[in-house]
DNA sequence: GATAGAAAAATAGGATCCAATATACAATCA
DNA sequence: TGATTGTATATTGGATCCTATTTTTCTATC
């Protein structure tokens, strides 16, 4: 009889589950910005006491996904257009650098995986999934840079703007430019041209940012 | 009888105080990496229950200053040399960009403040204070960039490596190069040469990183 | 003496209770 | 009617208690 060892240790605490669930709900936009996150209500939803809920809320706050005021409670954080612009600019800087560093270490398997995500992105019709596939495509390439700290900061930045991107993609039914840009980046990676891949990544992010900001100016005035 | 209104609202919760105190102790190196952060013990130290302590610990963990394992407790986080190298490289990238963006917006008052910090840095004899003054000098200039998100990530990065820098500065009784480099950066700022200020900042950070890594290789083997 | 297992102690996670504060609402007075 | 004050309610912050898990210690056995 052949068998494998299974790690039976419980790794997910109640706080972990509440945190992950709320995090996904916030970055997907399911929980609108400004929405109140009531400890009692959330605790009832998850069949727990308020203690693990409070831990989840402080984690969200530390990541900038929620803001709290003493004795007044916690709400889903929102970003101004200026803040969104800054985050895109930041992403462009980091992701361009990560892409440059990744190119020399890309292997066949990784490139093939990236190509699959690229096709998947083009084929996907559900706007709610574009964001995830997009992230997987880029991260597949980025990981070859072996810069976990950079990627962590990029991930945090992405978490903050994801909902606005999703809103835009859902409304405009997708910007087809992204697909072409992915192909161009992938081509530069295959060619081993780090500078070009980096520059294209930078432009790709800045383009997305400009497009999103234009969309938001239209749809929330100012 | 003349009197003024005083904002009597309590802004600092017990969790805030515990968090700030522990944070400072960790980044200063007062709490060594790997040291156990026992909820009970800390609660007694602050005359509170474990609840605010737990909140402080989760905040520390989210910022990478502590790591916790379920049912096993929380310890002060440490960084490998590779991780330290990555953080310096990251800082160099961000801080060079922030410096470039800041130069056009620097005014007389800001430059004068920076100059004061620069002198203060040279005059200070207590190695424990160099790190703080250094941070103030750079931040005075950086803030003119109006990039709060960038600065937040730089702050988080600095928090993680501060204790290693302090250890080095205390041991070697300071690297005098930093003082000259500060003056050169300041001169470029005064001259309004954004590119030069940016390049010097980048080199300044990378130099400090290389120097620190060399020191650490010496003092913890590997 | 070393080792395995059981009991005990230590410690973290979570539930429930109380206190502090904020908000909503009703009563009062001009 | 409109502003203001007092009161009730809702909600968060913190304390205490209980439970789950880990770690340590003790003991029996070889």
Coordinates of C-alpha atoms (C1' of nucleotides) in Angstrom, one line a residue:
Chain A
X1 CA 0.0 0.0 0.0
X2 CA 1.4 3.3 -1.1
X3 CA 0.5 6.4 0.6
X4 CA 1.7 10.0 1.0
X5 CA 2.1 12.0 4.1
X6 CA -0.4 14.8 4.5
X7 CA 0.2 17.8 6.7
X8 CA -2.8 17.6 9.0
X9 CA -1.9 20.6 11.0
X10 CA -4.6 23.3 10.9
X11 CA -3.0 26.3 9.4
X12 CA -6.0 28.5 8.9
X13 CA -7.3 30.2 12.0
X14 CA -10.7 31.8 12.1
X15 CA -9.0 35.2 11.7
X16 CA -7.2 33.9 8.6
X17 CA -10.5 32.9 7.0
X18 CA -12.3 36.1 7.9
X19 CA -9.3 38.1 6.6
X20 CA -9.0 36.3 3.3
X21 CA -12.7 36.5 2.6
X22 CA -13.0 40.2 3.4
X23 CA -9.8 40.9 1.4
X24 CA -11.1 39.2 -1.7
X25 CA -14.5 41.0 -1.3
X26 CA -12.8 44.3 -1.0
X27 CA -10.3 43.9 -3.9
X28 CA -13.0 42.6 -6.2
X29 CA -15.2 45.5 -5.4
X30 CA -17.9 43.3 -4.0
X31 CA -17.6 45.4 -0.8
X32 CA -17.9 49.0 -2.0
X33 CA -15.6 51.7 -0.7
X34 CA -16.9 53.4 2.3
X35 CA -19.0 50.4 3.3
X36 CA -19.1 49.9 7.1
X37 CA -17.4 46.7 8.4
X38 CA -19.3 46.1 11.6
X39 CA -17.6 43.6 13.9
X40 CA -20.8 42.2 15.3
X41 CA -22.3 41.7 11.9
X42 CA -19.2 40.1 10.4
X43 CA -18.8 37.9 13.4
X44 CA -22.4 36.6 13.0
X45 CA -21.7 36.0 9.3
X46 CA -18.8 33.7 10.1
X47 CA -20.2 32.2 13.2
X48 CA -17.4 33.4 15.4
X49 CA -17.0 36.0 18.1
X50 CA -15.7 39.5 17.4
X51 CA -12.1 38.6 18.4
X52 CA -11.0 37.0 15.1
X53 CA -12.9 39.6 13.2
X54 CA -11.0 42.4 14.9
X55 CA -7.7 40.7 14.0
X56 CA -8.9 40.5 10.4
X57 CA -9.8 44.2 10.4
X58 CA -6.5 45.3 11.8
X59 CA -4.7 43.3 9.1
X60 CA -6.9 44.9 6.4
X61 CA -6.1 48.3 7.9
X62 CA -2.4 47.7 7.9
X63 CA -2.6 46.8 4.2
X64 CA -4.5 50.0 3.4
X65 CA -7.7 48.2 2.4
X66 CA -9.7 49.6 5.3
X67 CA -9.5 52.6 7.6
X68 CA -10.7 52.7 11.2
X69 CA -11.5 55.4 13.6
X70 CA -11.4 54.8 17.3
X71 CA -14.9 53.9 18.7
X72 CA -16.4 54.7 15.3
X73 CA -15.5 51.6 13.4
X74 CA -13.9 50.4 10.2
X75 CA -14.9 51.2 6.7
X76 CA -13.6 49.9 3.3
X77 CA -10.9 52.3 2.2
X78 CA -11.1 54.2 -1.0
X79 CA -8.6 55.9 -3.2
X80 CA -8.6 59.4 -4.7
X81 CA -7.7 59.7 -8.4
X82 CA -4.4 61.3 -7.4
X83 CA -3.6 58.3 -5.2
X84 CA -4.5 55.9 -8.0
X85 CA -2.2 57.8 -10.3
X86 CA 0.6 57.5 -7.8
X87 CA 0.1 53.8 -7.4
X88 CA 0.2 53.2 -11.2
X89 CA 3.4 55.3 -11.5
X90 CA 4.8 53.3 -8.6
X91 CA 3.9 50.0 -10.3
X92 CA 5.4 51.1 -13.5
X93 CA 8.7 51.7 -11.8
X94 CA 8.8 48.5 -9.9
X95 CA 7.4 46.2 -12.5
X96 CA 9.6 47.5 -15.2
X97 CA 12.6 46.8 -13.0
X98 CA 11.4 43.4 -12.0
X99 CA 10.8 42.5 -15.7
X100 CA 14.3 43.6 -16.6
X101 CA 15.8 41.5 -13.9
X102 CA 13.6 38.5 -14.8
X103 CA 14.4 38.2 -18.5
X104 CA 17.9 36.6 -18.1
X105 CA 16.4 33.9 -15.8
X106 CA 13.4 33.0 -17.9
X107 CA 13.3 29.4 -19.0
X108 CA 11.2 27.5 -21.5
X109 CA 8.7 26.2 -19.0
X110 CA 8.0 29.6 -17.6
X111 CA 7.6 31.2 -21.0
X112 CA 5.2 28.4 -22.0
X113 CA 3.2 29.0 -18.9
X114 CA 3.1 32.8 -19.6
X115 CA 2.0 32.1 -23.1
X116 CA -0.9 30.0 -21.9
X117 CA -2.0 32.8 -19.5
X118 CA -1.7 35.2 -22.4
X119 CA -4.0 33.1 -24.6
X120 CA -6.3 32.5 -21.7
X121 CA -6.6 36.3 -21.2
X122 CA -7.6 36.8 -24.8
X123 CA -10.2 34.0 -24.7
X124 CA -11.8 34.9 -21.4
X125 CA -15.2 36.5 -21.7
X126 CA -16.0 37.1 -18.1
X127 CA -14.7 40.5 -17.1
X128 CA -14.5 39.5 -13.5
X129 CA -11.7 37.1 -14.3
X130 CA -9.5 39.3 -16.5
X131 CA -7.8 40.9 -13.5
X132 CA -6.8 37.5 -12.0
X133 CA -5.5 36.2 -15.3
X134 CA -3.6 39.4 -16.0
X135 CA -2.0 39.1 -12.6
X136 CA -1.0 35.5 -13.2
X137 CA 0.5 36.3 -16.6
X138 CA 2.7 39.1 -15.2
X139 CA 3.6 37.2 -12.0
X140 CA 4.7 34.1 -14.0
X141 CA 7.3 36.3 -15.7
X142 CA 8.2 38.4 -12.7
X143 CA 8.9 35.5 -10.4
X144 CA 12.0 34.7 -12.5
X145 CA 13.5 37.9 -11.1
X146 CA 13.8 36.3 -7.6
X147 CA 12.8 39.5 -5.9
X148 CA 10.2 38.4 -3.4
X149 CA 10.2 41.8 -1.6
X150 CA 9.6 43.7 -4.9
X151 CA 6.8 41.3 -5.7
X152 CA 5.2 41.8 -2.3
X153 CA 5.0 45.5 -2.8
X154 CA 3.6 45.1 -6.3
X155 CA 1.0 42.7 -4.9
X156 CA 0.0 45.2 -2.2
X157 CA -0.3 47.9 -4.9
X158 CA -2.3 45.7 -7.1
X159 CA -4.7 44.8 -4.3
X160 CA -5.4 48.5 -3.8
X161 CA -6.4 49.3 -7.4
X162 CA -7.9 46.0 -8.5
X163 CA -11.5 47.0 -7.9
X164 CA -11.2 50.1 -10.0
X165 CA -9.6 48.2 -12.8
X166 CA -12.4 45.6 -12.6
X167 CA -15.1 48.2 -12.6
X168 CA -13.6 49.7 -15.8
X169 CA -13.1 46.3 -17.5
X170 CA -16.7 45.3 -16.7
X171 CA -18.1 48.6 -17.9
X172 CA -16.1 49.0 -21.1
X173 CA -16.2 45.3 -21.7
X174 CA -12.4 45.2 -21.7
X175 CA -9.6 47.1 -23.3
X176 CA -8.3 45.0 -26.1
X177 CA -5.0 46.8 -26.1
X178 CA -3.9 44.9 -23.1
X179 CA -3.9 41.6 -25.0
X180 CA -1.6 43.0 -27.7
X181 CA 0.7 44.5 -25.1
X182 CA 1.0 41.2 -23.4
X183 CA 2.0 39.6 -26.6
X184 CA 4.6 42.2 -27.2
X185 CA 6.1 41.8 -23.7
X186 CA 6.1 38.0 -24.2
X187 CA 7.9 38.4 -27.5
X188 CA 10.6 40.6 -26.0
X189 CA 11.0 38.0 -23.2
X190 CA 11.4 35.2 -25.7
X191 CA 13.9 37.3 -27.7
X192 CA 15.8 37.8 -24.4
X193 CA 15.6 41.5 -24.8
X194 CA 15.4 42.7 -21.2
X195 CA 15.5 46.4 -22.0
X196 CA 12.6 46.1 -24.4
X197 CA 10.5 43.9 -22.1
X198 CA 11.1 46.4 -19.3
X199 CA 10.1 49.4 -21.4
X200 CA 7.0 47.6 -22.7
X201 CA 6.0 46.6 -19.2
X202 CA 6.4 50.2 -18.0
X203 CA 4.3 51.5 -20.9
X204 CA 1.8 48.8 -20.4
X205 CA 1.2 49.8 -16.8
X206 CA 1.2 53.5 -17.5
X207 CA -1.3 53.0 -20.3
X208 CA -3.6 51.1 -18.1
X209 CA -3.3 53.8 -15.5
X210 CA -4.0 56.6 -17.9
X211 CA -7.0 54.7 -19.3
X212 CA -8.3 54.0 -15.8
X213 CA -7.9 57.6 -14.7
X214 CA -9.8 58.9 -17.7
X215 CA -12.5 56.4 -17.1
X216 CA -12.8 57.4 -13.4
X217 CA -12.8 61.1 -14.2
X218 CA -15.8 60.4 -16.5
X219 CA -17.6 58.3 -14.0
X220 CA -17.2 60.0 -10.8
X221 CA -16.8 63.6 -11.9
X222 CA -14.0 66.0 -10.9
Chain B
X1 CA -10.2 84.7 32.3
X2 CA -8.7 83.6 29.0
X3 CA -8.6 80.0 28.0
X4 CA -8.1 77.9 24.9
X5 CA -9.9 74.9 23.7
X6 CA -8.0 71.7 24.0
X7 CA -8.8 68.6 22.0
X8 CA -9.5 66.2 24.7
X9 CA -10.2 63.2 22.4
X10 CA -8.0 60.2 23.1
X11 CA -6.3 59.3 19.9
X12 CA -3.9 56.7 21.2
X13 CA -5.4 53.3 22.2
X14 CA -3.6 50.8 24.3
X15 CA -2.9 48.8 21.2
X16 CA -1.3 51.9 19.6
X17 CA 1.0 52.4 22.5
X18 CA 2.1 48.8 22.7
X19 CA 2.6 48.7 18.9
X20 CA 4.7 51.9 18.8
X21 CA 6.8 50.8 21.7
X22 CA 7.5 47.4 20.3
X23 CA 8.1 48.8 16.9
X24 CA 10.7 51.2 18.1
X25 CA 12.3 48.4 20.2
X26 CA 12.5 46.1 17.2
X27 CA 13.8 48.6 14.6
X28 CA 16.4 49.9 17.1
X29 CA 17.6 46.4 17.7
X30 CA 16.8 46.6 21.4
X31 CA 14.7 43.5 20.8
X32 CA 17.0 41.0 19.1
X33 CA 15.8 39.0 16.1
X34 CA 14.3 35.7 17.2
X35 CA 13.3 37.1 20.6
X36 CA 10.0 35.7 21.8
X37 CA 7.2 38.2 22.1
X38 CA 5.0 36.6 24.8
X39 CA 1.5 38.1 25.0
X40 CA 1.2 37.6 28.7
X41 CA 4.6 39.1 29.5
X42 CA 4.1 42.1 27.3
X43 CA 0.6 42.6 28.7
X44 CA 2.0 42.7 32.2
X45 CA 4.7 45.2 31.1
X46 CA 2.1 47.6 29.8
X47 CA -0.5 46.9 32.5
X48 CA -3.1 45.8 30.0
X49 CA -4.8 42.6 29.1
X50 CA -3.5 40.5 26.2
X51 CA -6.1 41.9 23.8
X52 CA -4.3 45.1 22.8
X53 CA -1.1 43.2 22.8
X54 CA -2.4 40.8 20.2
X55 CA -3.5 43.7 18.0
X56 CA 0.0 45.2 18.3
X57 CA 1.5 41.8 17.4
X58 CA -0.6 41.4 14.3
X59 CA 0.3 44.9 13.2
X60 CA 4.0 44.1 13.6
X61 CA 3.5 40.9 11.7
X62 CA 1.8 42.6 8.8
X63 CA 4.7 45.0 8.5
X64 CA 7.2 42.2 8.5
X65 CA 8.8 43.1 11.8
X66 CA 7.6 39.9 13.5
X67 CA 6.5 36.4 12.4
X68 CA 4.0 34.2 14.2
X69 CA 3.1 30.6 14.2
X70 CA -0.3 29.4 15.3
X71 CA -0.3 28.3 18.9
X72 CA 3.5 28.8 19.1
X73 CA 3.7 32.5 19.4
X74 CA 5.4 35.4 17.8
X75 CA 9.1 36.2 17.5
X76 CA 11.0 39.2 16.2
X77 CA 11.6 38.7 12.5
X78 CA 15.1 38.6 11.1
X79 CA 16.5 39.1 7.6
X80 CA 18.9 37.0 5.7
X81 CA 21.8 38.7 3.9
X82 CA 20.1 38.1 0.6
X83 CA 16.9 39.7 1.8
X84 CA 18.9 42.7 3.1
X85 CA 20.6 43.1 -0.3
X86 CA 17.2 43.0 -2.0
X87 CA 15.8 45.7 0.3
X88 CA 18.8 48.0 -0.3
X89 CA 18.4 47.5 -4.1
X90 CA 14.7 48.3 -3.7
X91 CA 15.4 51.4 -1.7
X92 CA 18.0 52.6 -4.2
X93 CA 15.4 52.3 -7.0
X94 CA 12.6 54.1 -5.1
X95 CA 14.6 56.7 -3.4
X96 CA 16.5 57.7 -6.5
X97 CA 13.1 58.2 -8.2
X98 CA 11.6 60.1 -5.3
X99 CA 14.7 62.4 -5.2
X100 CA 14.4 63.1 -8.9
X101 CA 10.8 64.0 -8.5
X102 CA 11.5 66.1 -5.5
X103 CA 14.2 68.4 -6.9
X104 CA 11.9 70.7 -8.9
X105 CA 9.7 71.3 -5.9
X106 CA 12.3 72.0 -3.3
X107 CA 12.1 75.5 -1.8
X108 CA 14.4 77.6 0.3
X109 CA 12.9 76.6 3.6
X110 CA 13.1 72.9 2.9
X111 CA 16.7 73.1 1.7
X112 CA 17.7 75.0 4.8
X113 CA 16.0 72.4 7.0
X114 CA 17.9 69.6 5.1
X115 CA 21.1 71.5 5.6
X116 CA 20.5 71.7 9.3
X117 CA 20.0 67.9 9.5
X118 CA 23.1 67.4 7.4
X119 CA 25.2 69.4 9.9
X120 CA 23.5 67.7 12.8
X121 CA 24.4 64.3 11.3
X122 CA 28.1 65.3 11.1
X123 CA 28.1 66.6 14.7
X124 CA 26.3 63.8 16.3
X125 CA 28.5 61.5 18.4
X126 CA 25.9 59.0 19.6
X127 CA 25.7 56.3 17.0
X128 CA 22.2 55.4 18.2
X129 CA 21.0 58.7 16.8
X130 CA 22.6 58.6 13.3
X131 CA 19.9 56.5 11.9
X132 CA 17.2 58.8 12.9
X133 CA 19.0 62.0 11.7
X134 CA 19.8 60.3 8.5
X135 CA 16.2 59.4 7.9
X136 CA 15.1 63.0 8.7
X137 CA 17.6 64.4 6.3
X138 CA 16.5 62.3 3.4
X139 CA 12.8 62.6 4.2
X140 CA 13.0 66.4 4.4
X141 CA 14.0 66.3 0.7
X142 CA 11.9 63.4 -0.4
X143 CA 8.7 65.0 0.9
X144 CA 8.9 67.6 -1.8
X145 CA 8.1 64.8 -4.3
X146 CA 4.5 64.6 -3.0
X147 CA 4.5 60.9 -3.3
X148 CA 3.2 59.6 0.0
X149 CA 2.8 56.1 -1.2
X150 CA 6.4 55.8 -2.3
X151 CA 7.5 57.2 1.0
X152 CA 5.4 54.8 2.9
X153 CA 7.1 51.9 1.1
X154 CA 10.5 53.4 1.7
X155 CA 9.6 53.8 5.4
X156 CA 8.6 50.2 5.7
X157 CA 11.8 49.1 4.0
X158 CA 13.9 51.3 6.3
X159 CA 12.1 49.9 9.4
X160 CA 13.3 46.4 8.4
X161 CA 16.9 47.2 8.0
X162 CA 17.4 49.9 10.6
X163 CA 18.7 47.6 13.3
X164 CA 21.4 46.2 11.1
X165 CA 22.5 49.6 10.1
X166 CA 22.6 50.7 13.7
X167 CA 24.6 47.7 14.7
X168 CA 27.1 48.5 12.0
X169 CA 27.3 52.2 12.9
X170 CA 27.8 51.5 16.6
X171 CA 30.4 48.9 15.9
X172 CA 32.5 50.7 13.3
X173 CA 31.8 54.0 15.0
X174 CA 30.2 55.4 11.9
X175 CA 31.1 55.5 8.2
X176 CA 32.2 59.0 7.5
X177 CA 31.5 58.6 3.9
X178 CA 27.8 59.1 4.5
X179 CA 28.4 62.7 5.6
X180 CA 30.2 63.6 2.4
X181 CA 27.5 61.9 0.3
X182 CA 24.8 63.9 2.0
X183 CA 26.6 67.1 1.2
X184 CA 26.9 66.1 -2.4
X185 CA 23.2 65.3 -2.6
X186 CA 22.3 68.5 -1.0
X187 CA 24.6 70.4 -3.4
X188 CA 22.9 68.8 -6.4
X189 CA 19.5 69.7 -4.9
X190 CA 20.5 73.3 -4.4
X191 CA 21.8 73.4 -8.0
X192 CA 18.5 72.1 -9.1
X193 CA 20.1 69.1 -10.9
X194 CA 17.5 66.4 -10.5
X195 CA 19.4 63.8 -12.4
X196 CA 22.6 64.2 -10.4
X197 CA 20.7 64.2 -7.1
X198 CA 18.9 61.1 -8.2
X199 CA 22.1 59.3 -9.2
X200 CA 23.9 60.3 -6.0
X201 CA 21.0 59.1 -3.9
X202 CA 21.0 55.8 -5.7
X203 CA 24.8 55.4 -5.2
X204 CA 24.5 56.5 -1.6
X205 CA 22.0 53.8 -0.8
X206 CA 23.8 51.1 -2.7
X207 CA 27.1 52.1 -1.0
X208 CA 25.5 51.8 2.4
X209 CA 24.0 48.4 1.4
X210 CA 27.3 47.0 0.1
X211 CA 29.1 48.3 3.2
X212 CA 26.5 46.8 5.5
X213 CA 26.5 43.4 3.7
X214 CA 30.3 43.3 4.0
X215 CA 30.0 44.0 7.7
X216 CA 27.4 41.3 8.2
X217 CA 29.3 38.7 6.3
X218 CA 32.2 39.4 8.6
X219 CA 30.2 39.3 11.7
X220 CA 27.8 36.5 11.2
X221 CA 29.8 34.2 9.0
X222 CA 28.6 32.8 5.6
Chain C
dG1 C1' 21.3 5.9 31.2
dA2 C1' 18.3 6.4 27.2
dT3 C1' 13.7 6.3 25.5
dA4 C1' 8.6 6.4 25.1
dG5 C1' 4.6 7.7 27.0
dA6 C1' 1.7 10.3 30.2
dA7 C1' 0.9 14.1 33.0
dA8 C1' 1.5 18.9 33.9
dA9 C1' 2.6 23.6 32.7
dA10 C1' 2.8 27.2 29.5
dT11 C1' 0.9 29.7 25.9
dA12 C1' -2.0 31.1 22.1
dG13 C1' -6.9 31.4 20.0
dG14 C1' -11.5 32.4 20.9
dA15 C1' -16.0 33.5 23.7
dT16 C1' -18.2 36.3 26.7
dC17 C1' -18.6 40.1 29.7
dC18 C1' -17.9 45.0 31.0
dA19 C1' -16.5 49.9 30.1
dA20 C1' -15.9 53.9 27.1
dT21 C1' -17.5 56.4 23.4
dA22 C1' -20.4 57.7 19.6
dT23 C1' -24.8 58.1 17.3
dA24 C1' -29.8 58.5 17.1
dC25 C1' -33.8 60.1 19.0
dA26 C1' -37.0 62.1 21.9
dA27 C1' -38.2 65.8 25.0
dT28 C1' -37.9 70.7 26.1
dC29 C1' -37.7 75.4 25.5
dA30 C1' -37.4 79.7 22.9
Chain D
dT1 C1' -40.7 75.5 14.0
dG2 C1' -36.0 75.1 15.2
dA3 C1' -32.2 74.6 18.2
dT4 C1' -30.6 72.3 22.3
dT5 C1' -30.3 69.1 25.9
dG6 C1' -30.9 64.7 28.0
dT7 C1' -31.5 59.8 27.3
dA8 C1' -31.5 55.4 24.9
dT9 C1' -29.1 52.5 21.7
dA10 C1' -25.4 50.8 19.0
dT11 C1' -20.7 49.9 18.6
dT12 C1' -16.0 49.7 19.6
dG13 C1' -12.0 48.8 23.1
dG14 C1' -10.5 46.1 26.8
dA15 C1' -10.7 42.4 30.7
dT16 C1' -11.6 38.0 32.1
dC17 C1' -12.6 33.4 31.3
dC18 C1' -12.4 29.0 28.8
dT19 C1' -10.5 25.9 25.1
dA20 C1' -7.0 24.0 22.0
dT21 C1' -2.4 23.2 21.1
dT22 C1' 2.3 23.0 22.2
dT23 C1' 6.1 22.3 25.1
dT24 C1' 8.1 20.6 29.2
dT25 C1' 8.6 17.5 32.9
dC26 C1' 8.1 13.4 35.1
dT27 C1' 7.9 8.5 35.3
dA28 C1' 8.0 3.8 33.9
dT29 C1' 10.4 0.6 31.2
dC30 C1' 14.0 -1.4 28.8

